[in-house]
């Protein structure tokens, strides 16, 4: 079974802190994604990556950056956390489909981040 | 961008068939339609994916009309354990964005 793990289930940070959310997948997937999930808004894509050192902006990249130095690891960075970034953050991975379909995305359990 | 619209919530009883419809009027030629299920405190889980007509697996069926502007997820004989949020996703890697709907919260009663 594909396993996607996230570094923390719960995280509390203060406004202005730099926050790192780590995601690791063990199935050699090319694609990795970061979403945030808020009540009434569903899942919104922040950033995704097709390959090591590659990244693409999603719907809501403002206030976030990402890093993918190794294939299995995709990090989400909040340079200066703000209260409106309090949310559930979900990481996902999927294999490369050749650009013809959306392959199954495998999600991690999520990190609930609270910014005070 | 193919934005999706789903009902916010639905109620059902055990043993009934449940149909959840997703509207995606601006779906692109290369877009596929995928449905995910999410339980509380878990990440979403893949249920089914299709491009056109009908797709069936051991869990659900997906009906897509010829114009592909909507799709319907059909869950046969639901049980209490099917209580979850169901998301409709439209997109492909040929577009820049992967769009999740806001989800439909299905509550199954005994």
Coordinates of N, CA and C in Angstrom, one line a residue:
Chain A
X1 N 0.8 -1.2 0.0 CA 0.0 0.0 0.0 C 0.9 1.2 0.0
X2 N 0.4 2.2 -0.7 CA 1.1 3.5 -0.7 C 0.9 4.2 0.6
X3 N 2.0 4.7 1.1 CA 2.0 5.4 2.4 C 2.5 6.8 2.2
X4 N 1.6 7.8 2.6 CA 2.0 9.2 2.6 C 2.0 9.6 4.1
X5 N 3.1 10.1 4.6 CA 3.2 10.5 5.9 C 3.5 12.0 6.0
X6 N 2.9 12.6 7.0 CA 3.1 14.0 7.3 C 3.7 14.2 8.7
X7 N 4.6 15.1 8.8 CA 5.5 15.2 10.0 C 4.7 15.4 11.3
X8 N 3.6 16.1 11.3 CA 2.9 16.3 12.5 C 1.4 16.2 12.2
X9 N 0.6 15.7 13.2 CA -0.8 15.7 13.1 C -1.4 17.1 13.5
X10 N -0.8 17.6 14.6 CA -1.2 18.9 15.1 C 0.0 19.8 15.3
X11 N -0.2 21.1 15.0 CA 1.0 22.0 15.2 C 0.4 23.4 15.6
X12 N 1.0 24.0 16.6 CA 0.6 25.3 17.0 C 1.8 26.3 16.9
X13 N 1.6 27.3 16.2 CA 2.7 28.3 15.9 C 2.2 29.7 16.2
X14 N 3.1 30.6 16.3 CA 2.8 32.0 16.6 C 2.9 32.8 15.3
X15 N 2.2 33.9 15.2 CA 2.2 34.8 14.1 C 3.6 35.3 13.8
X16 N 4.1 35.2 12.6 CA 5.4 35.6 12.2 C 6.4 34.5 12.2
X17 N 6.1 33.4 12.8 CA 7.1 32.3 12.8 C 7.2 31.7 11.4
X18 N 8.3 31.1 11.1 CA 8.5 30.3 9.9 C 8.1 28.9 10.2
X19 N 7.3 28.3 9.3 CA 6.7 27.0 9.6 C 7.1 26.0 8.5
X20 N 7.5 24.8 8.8 CA 7.8 23.8 7.8 C 6.9 22.6 8.0
X21 N 6.2 22.3 7.0 CA 5.4 21.1 7.0 C 6.0 20.1 6.0
X22 N 6.3 18.9 6.5 CA 7.0 17.9 5.8 C 6.1 16.8 5.3
X23 N 6.3 16.3 4.1 CA 5.5 15.2 3.6 C 6.5 14.2 2.9
X24 N 6.3 12.9 3.2 CA 7.1 11.9 2.6 C 6.2 10.8 2.1
X25 N 6.5 10.3 0.8 CA 5.8 9.2 0.3 C 6.8 8.1 -0.1
X26 N 6.3 6.8 0.0 CA 7.2 5.7 -0.1 C 7.0 4.9 -1.4
X27 N 6.3 5.5 -2.4 CA 6.0 4.7 -3.6 C 6.7 5.2 -4.9
X28 N 7.7 6.0 -4.7 CA 8.4 6.5 -5.9 C 7.5 7.3 -6.8
X29 N 6.5 8.0 -6.3 CA 5.7 8.8 -7.2 C 6.3 10.0 -7.7
X30 N 6.1 10.4 -8.9 CA 6.6 11.6 -9.5 C 5.9 12.9 -8.9
X31 N 4.6 12.8 -8.8 CA 3.8 14.0 -8.5 C 3.5 14.1 -7.0
X32 N 3.6 15.3 -6.5 CA 3.3 15.5 -5.1 C 2.5 16.8 -5.0
X33 N 1.6 16.9 -4.0 CA 0.7 18.1 -3.9 C 0.5 18.5 -2.5
X34 N 0.3 19.8 -2.3 CA -0.1 20.3 -1.0 C -1.4 21.1 -1.2
X35 N -2.4 20.7 -0.3 CA -3.7 21.3 -0.3 C -3.9 21.9 1.1
X36 N -4.9 22.8 1.2 CA -5.4 23.2 2.5 C -6.9 23.0 2.4
X37 N -7.4 22.6 3.6 CA -8.9 22.3 3.7 C -9.5 23.2 4.7
X38 N -10.5 23.9 4.4 CA -11.2 24.8 5.3 C -12.7 24.5 5.2
X39 N -13.5 24.6 6.3 CA -14.9 24.4 6.2 C -15.6 25.3 5.2
X40 N -16.4 24.6 4.4 CA -17.2 25.3 3.4 C -16.4 25.6 2.1
X41 N -15.1 25.4 2.1 CA -14.3 25.7 0.9 C -13.7 24.5 0.3
X42 N -13.9 23.3 0.9 CA -13.3 22.1 0.4 C -11.8 22.1 0.4
X43 N -11.2 21.4 -0.6 CA -9.8 21.3 -0.7 C -9.3 22.3 -1.8
X44 N -8.3 23.0 -1.5 CA -7.8 24.0 -2.4 C -6.3 23.7 -2.6
X45 N -5.9 23.7 -3.8 CA -4.5 23.3 -4.2 C -3.6 24.5 -4.0
X46 N -2.5 24.3 -3.2 CA -1.5 25.4 -2.9 C -0.4 25.3 -3.9
X47 N 0.3 24.2 -4.0 CA 1.4 23.9 -4.9 C 1.4 22.5 -5.3
X48 N 2.0 22.2 -6.4 CA 2.3 20.8 -6.8 C 3.6 20.7 -7.5
X49 N 4.1 19.5 -7.6 CA 5.4 19.3 -8.1 C 5.4 18.0 -9.0
X50 N 6.0 18.1 -10.2 CA 6.0 17.0 -11.1 C 7.3 16.2 -11.0
X51 N 8.3 16.8 -10.4 CA 9.6 16.1 -10.3 C 10.5 16.9 -9.3
X52 N 11.6 16.3 -9.0 CA 12.5 16.9 -8.1 C 12.9 18.3 -8.6
X53 N 12.9 19.2 -7.7 CA 13.2 20.6 -8.0 C 12.2 21.3 -8.9
X54 N 11.1 20.7 -9.2 CA 10.1 21.3 -10.1 C 8.9 21.7 -9.2
X55 N 8.3 22.8 -9.4 CA 7.1 23.2 -8.7 C 6.2 24.1 -9.5
X56 N 4.9 23.9 -9.3 CA 3.9 24.7 -10.0 C 2.9 25.3 -9.0
X57 N 2.5 26.5 -9.2 CA 1.5 27.1 -8.3 C 0.2 26.5 -8.5
X58 N -0.5 26.4 -7.5 CA -1.9 26.0 -7.5 C -2.9 27.2 -7.4
X59 N -4.0 27.0 -6.8 CA -5.0 28.0 -6.7 C -4.6 29.1 -5.7
X60 N -4.0 28.8 -4.7 CA -3.8 29.7 -3.6 C -2.3 29.7 -3.1
X61 N -1.3 30.1 -3.9 CA 0.1 30.0 -3.5 C 0.6 31.1 -2.6
X62 N -0.2 32.2 -2.5 CA 0.3 33.4 -1.8 C 0.5 33.0 -0.3
X63 N 1.7 33.4 0.1 CA 2.0 33.2 1.5 C 2.7 31.9 1.8
X64 N 2.9 31.1 0.7 CA 3.5 29.7 0.8 C 4.6 29.6 -0.2
X65 N 5.5 28.7 0.2 CA 6.5 28.3 -0.8 C 6.7 26.8 -0.6
X66 N 7.4 26.1 -1.5 CA 7.6 24.7 -1.4 C 9.0 24.3 -1.8
X67 N 9.4 23.1 -1.4 CA 10.7 22.6 -1.7 C 10.7 21.1 -2.0
X68 N 11.3 20.7 -3.1 CA 11.4 19.3 -3.4 C 12.8 19.0 -3.8
X69 N 13.6 18.6 -2.8 CA 15.0 18.3 -3.1 C 15.2 16.8 -3.4
X70 N 14.3 16.0 -2.8 CA 14.3 14.6 -3.1 C 13.0 14.1 -3.6
X71 N 13.0 13.1 -4.3 CA 11.7 12.6 -5.0 C 10.6 12.3 -3.9
X72 N 11.0 11.7 -2.8 CA 10.0 11.2 -1.9 C 9.6 12.3 -0.9
X73 N 10.2 13.5 -0.9 CA 9.9 14.5 0.1 C 9.4 15.8 -0.5
X74 N 8.3 16.3 0.0 CA 7.8 17.6 -0.5 C 7.4 18.5 0.7
X75 N 8.1 19.6 0.8 CA 7.9 20.4 2.0 C 7.1 21.7 1.7
X76 N 6.2 22.0 2.6 CA 5.5 23.3 2.5 C 6.0 24.3 3.5
X77 N 6.3 25.5 3.1 CA 6.9 26.5 4.0 C 6.0 27.7 4.1
X78 N 5.8 28.1 5.3 CA 5.1 29.3 5.6 C 6.2 30.3 6.1
X79 N 6.6 31.2 5.2 CA 7.7 32.1 5.6 C 7.4 32.9 6.8
X80 N 6.2 33.4 6.9 CA 5.8 34.2 8.1 C 4.4 33.9 8.4
X81 N 4.1 33.0 9.3 CA 2.8 32.5 9.5 C 1.8 33.6 9.9
X82 N 0.6 33.5 9.4 CA -0.4 34.5 9.8 C -1.6 33.7 10.3
X83 N -2.5 34.4 11.0 CA -3.7 33.7 11.6 C -4.6 33.1 10.5
X84 N -4.6 33.7 9.3 CA -5.5 33.2 8.3 C -4.9 32.0 7.6
X85 N -3.8 31.5 8.0 CA -3.2 30.3 7.6 C -3.5 29.1 8.5
X86 N -4.3 29.4 9.5 CA -4.8 28.3 10.4 C -5.7 27.4 9.5
X87 N -5.4 26.2 9.4 CA -6.1 25.3 8.5 C -5.7 23.9 8.7
X88 N -6.3 23.0 8.0 CA -5.9 21.6 7.8 C -5.1 21.5 6.5
X89 N -3.9 21.0 6.6 CA -3.0 20.9 5.4 C -2.8 19.4 5.0
X90 N -3.1 19.1 3.8 CA -3.1 17.8 3.3 C -2.1 17.6 2.2
X91 N -1.3 16.6 2.3 CA -0.3 16.3 1.3 C -0.8 15.1 0.5
X92 N -0.4 15.0 -0.8 CA -0.8 13.9 -1.6 C 0.3 13.6 -2.6
X93 N 0.3 12.3 -3.1 CA 1.2 12.0 -4.2 C 0.5 11.1 -5.2
X94 N 1.0 11.1 -6.4 CA 0.4 10.3 -7.5 C 1.5 9.9 -8.5
X95 N 1.3 8.8 -9.2 CA 2.3 8.5 -10.2 C 2.1 9.3 -11.4
X96 N 3.1 9.4 -12.3 CA 3.0 10.1 -13.5 C 2.2 9.4 -14.5
X97 N 1.2 10.1 -15.1 CA 0.3 9.4 -16.0 C 0.6 9.7 -17.5
X98 N 1.6 10.4 -17.8 CA 1.9 10.8 -19.2 C 1.1 11.9 -19.7
X99 N 0.4 12.6 -18.7 CA -0.3 13.8 -19.1 C -1.7 13.5 -19.7
X100 N -2.2 12.3 -19.5 CA -3.4 12.0 -20.2 C -4.6 11.9 -19.2
X101 N -4.3 11.8 -17.9 CA -5.4 11.7 -17.0 C -5.0 12.1 -15.6
X102 N -5.9 12.3 -14.7 CA -5.5 12.5 -13.3 C -5.4 11.2 -12.6
X103 N -4.2 10.8 -12.3 CA -4.0 9.5 -11.6 C -4.5 9.6 -10.2
X104 N -4.8 8.5 -9.6 CA -5.2 8.4 -8.2 C -4.2 9.2 -7.3
X105 N -4.7 10.1 -6.5 CA -3.9 10.8 -5.6 C -4.0 10.1 -4.2
X106 N -2.9 9.8 -3.6 CA -2.9 9.2 -2.3 C -2.6 10.3 -1.2
X107 N -3.5 10.4 -0.3 CA -3.4 11.5 0.7 C -2.8 11.0 2.0
X108 N -2.1 12.0 2.6 CA -1.6 11.8 4.0 C -2.7 12.1 5.0
X109 N -2.5 11.9 6.3 CA -3.6 12.1 7.3 C -3.9 13.5 7.6
X110 N -3.0 14.4 7.1 CA -3.2 15.9 7.4 C -2.5 16.4 8.6
X111 N -2.2 17.7 8.5 CA -1.6 18.4 9.7 C -2.6 19.6 10.0
X112 N -3.1 19.6 11.2 CA -3.9 20.7 11.6 C -3.1 21.8 12.2
X113 N -2.9 22.9 11.5 CA -2.0 24.0 11.9 C -2.9 25.1 12.5
X114 N -2.5 25.5 13.7 CA -3.1 26.7 14.4 C -2.1 27.7 14.5
X115 N -2.4 28.9 14.0 CA -1.5 30.1 14.2 C -2.1 31.1 15.1
X116 N -1.4 31.3 16.2 CA -2.0 32.2 17.2 C -1.5 33.6 17.1
Chain B
X1 N -11.2 27.2 -16.6 CA -11.0 26.2 -15.5 C -12.4 25.5 -15.3
X2 N -12.4 24.2 -15.1 CA -13.6 23.5 -14.9 C -13.9 23.5 -13.4
X3 N -14.7 24.5 -13.0 CA -15.2 24.5 -11.6 C -16.3 23.5 -11.4
X4 N -16.4 23.0 -10.2 CA -17.4 22.0 -10.0 C -18.4 22.5 -8.9
X5 N -19.6 22.0 -9.0 CA -20.6 22.3 -8.0 C -21.3 21.1 -7.6
X6 N -21.4 20.9 -6.3 CA -22.1 19.7 -5.7 C -23.1 20.2 -4.6
X7 N -24.1 19.3 -4.3 CA -24.9 19.7 -3.2 C -24.1 19.7 -1.9
X8 N -24.4 20.5 -1.0 CA -23.7 20.6 0.3 C -23.8 19.4 1.1
X9 N -25.0 18.8 1.2 CA -25.3 17.7 2.0 C -26.4 16.8 1.5
X10 N -26.4 15.6 1.9 CA -27.5 14.7 1.5 C -27.7 13.7 2.7
X11 N -28.9 13.3 2.9 CA -29.2 12.3 3.9 C -29.8 11.0 3.2
X12 N -29.5 9.9 3.8 CA -30.0 8.6 3.3 C -30.2 7.6 4.4
X13 N -30.8 6.5 4.1 CA -31.0 5.4 5.1 C -30.2 4.2 4.6
X14 N -29.8 3.4 5.5 CA -29.1 2.2 5.2 C -29.9 1.4 4.2
X15 N -29.2 0.8 3.2 CA -29.8 0.0 2.2 C -30.3 0.7 1.0
X16 N -30.3 2.0 1.0 CA -30.8 2.8 -0.1 C -29.7 3.0 -1.1
X17 N -30.0 3.3 -2.3 CA -29.0 3.8 -3.3 C -28.9 5.3 -3.2
X18 N -27.7 5.8 -3.3 CA -27.5 7.2 -3.2 C -26.8 7.7 -4.5
X19 N -27.4 8.8 -5.0 CA -26.8 9.4 -6.2 C -26.4 10.8 -5.9
X20 N -25.1 11.1 -6.1 CA -24.6 12.5 -5.9 C -24.1 13.1 -7.2
X21 N -24.7 14.2 -7.6 CA -24.4 14.8 -8.9 C -23.4 15.9 -8.7
X22 N -22.5 16.0 -9.7 CA -21.5 17.1 -9.7 C -21.7 17.8 -11.1
X23 N -21.7 19.1 -11.0 CA -21.9 19.9 -12.2 C -20.5 20.5 -12.6
X24 N -20.1 20.4 -13.8 CA -18.8 20.9 -14.3 C -19.0 21.4 -15.7
X25 N -19.7 22.5 -15.9 CA -20.0 23.1 -17.2 C -18.9 23.4 -18.1
X26 N -17.7 23.7 -17.5 CA -16.6 24.2 -18.3 C -15.5 23.1 -18.5
X27 N -15.9 21.8 -18.4 CA -15.0 20.7 -18.5 C -14.2 20.8 -19.8
X28 N -12.9 20.5 -19.8 CA -12.1 20.6 -21.0 C -12.0 19.2 -21.6
X29 N -11.6 19.2 -22.8 CA -11.5 17.9 -23.6 C -10.7 16.9 -22.9
X30 N -9.6 17.3 -22.3 CA -8.6 16.4 -21.7 C -8.9 16.0 -20.2
X31 N -10.0 16.7 -19.7 CA -10.3 16.5 -18.3 C -10.9 15.1 -18.0
X32 N -10.5 14.5 -16.9 CA -11.2 13.3 -16.3 C -12.0 13.8 -15.1
X33 N -12.9 12.9 -14.7 CA -13.7 13.2 -13.5 C -13.4 12.1 -12.5
X34 N -13.0 12.5 -11.3 CA -12.6 11.6 -10.3 C -13.4 11.9 -9.0
X35 N -13.8 10.9 -8.3 CA -14.5 11.1 -7.0 C -13.6 10.5 -5.9
X36 N -13.6 11.3 -4.7 CA -12.9 10.9 -3.5 C -13.9 10.9 -2.4
X37 N -13.5 10.1 -1.4 CA -14.3 9.9 -0.1 C -13.4 10.4 1.0
X38 N -14.0 11.1 1.9 CA -13.2 11.5 3.1 C -13.9 11.3 4.4
X39 N -13.3 10.6 5.3 CA -13.8 10.4 6.7 C -13.1 11.4 7.6
X40 N -13.8 11.8 8.7 CA -13.2 12.7 9.6 C -11.8 12.3 10.0
X41 N -10.9 13.3 10.1 CA -9.5 13.1 10.6 C -8.7 12.2 9.6
X42 N -9.1 12.1 8.4 CA -8.4 11.3 7.4 C -8.3 12.1 6.1
X43 N -7.2 11.8 5.3 CA -7.2 12.4 4.0 C -8.2 11.7 3.1
X44 N -8.5 12.4 2.0 CA -9.5 11.8 1.0 C -8.9 10.5 0.4
X45 N -9.8 9.6 0.0 CA -9.5 8.3 -0.6 C -10.2 8.2 -1.9
X46 N -9.4 7.7 -2.9 CA -10.0 7.6 -4.3 C -11.1 6.6 -4.3
X47 N -12.2 6.9 -5.0 CA -13.3 6.0 -5.2 C -13.4 5.5 -6.6
X48 N -13.5 6.4 -7.6 CA -13.7 6.0 -9.0 C -13.3 7.2 -9.9
X49 N -13.0 6.8 -11.1 CA -12.6 7.8 -12.1 C -13.2 7.5 -13.5
X50 N -13.6 8.5 -14.3 CA -14.1 8.2 -15.6 C -13.9 9.3 -16.6
X51 N -14.1 9.0 -17.8 CA -14.0 10.1 -18.9 C -15.4 10.3 -19.5
X52 N -16.0 9.2 -19.9 CA -17.4 9.3 -20.5 C -18.1 8.1 -20.2
X53 N -19.4 8.1 -20.5 CA -20.4 7.0 -20.3 C -20.4 6.5 -18.9
X54 N -20.2 5.2 -18.7 CA -20.4 4.7 -17.3 C -19.2 3.8 -16.9
X55 N -18.8 4.0 -15.7 CA -17.7 3.2 -15.1 C -18.2 2.6 -13.8
X56 N -17.9 1.4 -13.6 CA -18.3 0.7 -12.4 C -17.2 -0.1 -11.8
X57 N -17.0 0.0 -10.4 CA -16.1 -0.8 -9.7 C -16.8 -1.5 -8.5
X58 N -16.1 -2.1 -7.6 CA -16.7 -2.8 -6.5 C -17.3 -1.9 -5.5
X59 N -17.0 -0.6 -5.6 CA -17.5 0.3 -4.6 C -18.7 1.2 -5.1
X60 N -18.6 1.6 -6.4 CA -19.5 2.6 -6.9 C -19.6 2.6 -8.4
X61 N -20.6 3.4 -8.9 CA -20.7 3.6 -10.4 C -20.6 5.1 -10.6
X62 N -20.1 5.4 -11.8 CA -20.0 6.8 -12.2 C -20.7 6.9 -13.6
X63 N -21.7 7.8 -13.6 CA -22.4 8.0 -14.9 C -22.0 9.4 -15.4
X64 N -21.7 9.4 -16.7 CA -21.3 10.7 -17.3 C -22.0 10.8 -18.6
X65 N -22.9 11.8 -18.8 CA -23.6 12.0 -20.0 C -22.7 12.4 -21.2
X66 N -23.3 12.4 -22.4 CA -22.5 12.6 -23.6 C -21.9 14.0 -23.6
X67 N -22.6 15.0 -23.0 CA -22.0 16.4 -23.0 C -20.9 16.6 -21.9
X68 N -20.8 15.7 -21.0 CA -19.8 15.6 -19.9 C -19.9 16.9 -19.0
X69 N -21.0 17.6 -19.0 CA -21.1 18.8 -18.2 C -21.5 18.4 -16.8
X70 N -21.8 17.2 -16.5 CA -22.1 16.8 -15.2 C -21.7 15.3 -15.0
X71 N -21.7 14.8 -13.8 CA -21.5 13.4 -13.5 C -22.2 13.0 -12.3
X72 N -22.5 11.8 -12.2 CA -23.3 11.3 -11.0 C -22.6 10.1 -10.4
X73 N -22.2 10.2 -9.1 CA -21.7 9.1 -8.4 C -22.8 8.3 -7.8
X74 N -22.9 7.0 -8.0 CA -23.9 6.2 -7.5 C -23.4 5.2 -6.5
X75 N -23.9 5.2 -5.2 CA -23.5 4.3 -4.2 C -24.6 3.3 -4.0
X76 N -24.5 2.1 -4.3 CA -25.6 1.1 -4.1 C -25.7 0.7 -2.7
X77 N -26.9 0.6 -2.1 CA -27.1 0.0 -0.8 C -26.1 0.6 0.2
X78 N -26.3 1.8 0.6 CA -25.3 2.4 1.5 C -25.5 1.9 2.9
X79 N -24.4 1.9 3.6 CA -24.4 1.5 5.0 C -23.9 2.7 5.9
X80 N -24.0 2.5 7.2 CA -23.6 3.6 8.1 C -22.1 4.0 7.8
X81 N -21.3 3.1 7.4 CA -19.9 3.4 7.2 C -19.6 4.2 5.9
X82 N -20.7 4.5 5.2 CA -20.6 5.3 4.0 C -20.8 6.8 4.3
X83 N -21.1 7.1 5.6 CA -21.2 8.5 6.1 C -19.8 9.1 5.9
X84 N -19.8 10.1 5.1 CA -18.5 10.8 4.8 C -18.7 12.0 3.9
X85 N -17.7 12.7 3.5 CA -17.7 13.8 2.6 C -17.2 13.2 1.2
X86 N -17.9 13.5 0.2 CA -17.6 13.0 -1.2 C -17.2 14.2 -2.0
X87 N -16.0 14.1 -2.7 CA -15.5 15.2 -3.5 C -15.5 14.8 -5.0
X88 N -15.9 15.7 -5.8 CA -15.8 15.6 -7.2 C -14.6 16.4 -7.7
X89 N -13.7 15.8 -8.5 CA -12.5 16.4 -9.0 C -12.4 16.3 -10.5
X90 N -12.2 17.5 -11.1 CA -12.1 17.5 -12.6 C -10.8 18.1 -13.0
X91 N -10.1 17.5 -13.8 CA -8.8 18.0 -14.3 C -7.9 17.0 -14.9
X92 N -6.8 17.5 -15.4 CA -5.8 16.6 -16.0 C -4.5 17.3 -15.8
X93 N -3.4 16.6 -16.1 CA -2.1 17.2 -16.0 C -1.8 18.1 -17.2
X94 N -2.7 18.2 -18.1 CA -2.5 19.1 -19.2 C -3.1 20.5 -18.9
X95 N -3.7 20.6 -17.8 CA -4.1 21.9 -17.3 C -3.3 22.3 -16.0
X96 N -3.3 23.5 -15.7 CA -2.5 24.0 -14.6 C -3.1 23.7 -13.2
X97 N -4.4 23.5 -13.2 CA -5.1 23.4 -11.9 C -5.9 22.1 -11.8
X98 N -5.9 21.6 -10.6 CA -6.7 20.5 -10.3 C -7.8 21.0 -9.3
X99 N -9.0 20.9 -9.7 CA -10.1 21.6 -9.0 C -11.0 20.5 -8.2
X100 N -10.9 20.7 -6.9 CA -11.9 19.9 -6.1 C -13.1 20.7 -5.9
X101 N -14.3 20.0 -5.8 CA -15.5 20.7 -5.5 C -15.5 20.9 -4.0
X102 N -16.5 21.5 -3.5 CA -16.6 21.8 -2.0 C -17.0 20.6 -1.2
X103 N -17.4 19.5 -1.9 CA -17.8 18.3 -1.3 C -19.2 18.2 -0.9
X104 N -19.7 17.0 -0.8 CA -21.1 16.7 -0.4 C -21.0 15.8 0.9
X105 N -21.6 16.3 1.9 CA -21.6 15.6 3.2 C -22.7 14.6 3.2
X106 N -22.5 13.3 3.1 CA -23.5 12.3 3.1 C -23.7 11.7 4.5
X107 N -24.9 11.8 5.0 CA -25.2 11.2 6.3 C -26.1 10.0 6.1
X108 N -25.7 8.9 6.6 CA -26.5 7.7 6.4 C -27.1 7.3 7.8
X109 N -28.4 7.2 7.9 CA -29.1 6.9 9.1 C -29.5 5.4 9.1
X110 N -29.6 4.8 10.3 CA -30.0 3.4 10.5 C -31.5 3.2 10.1

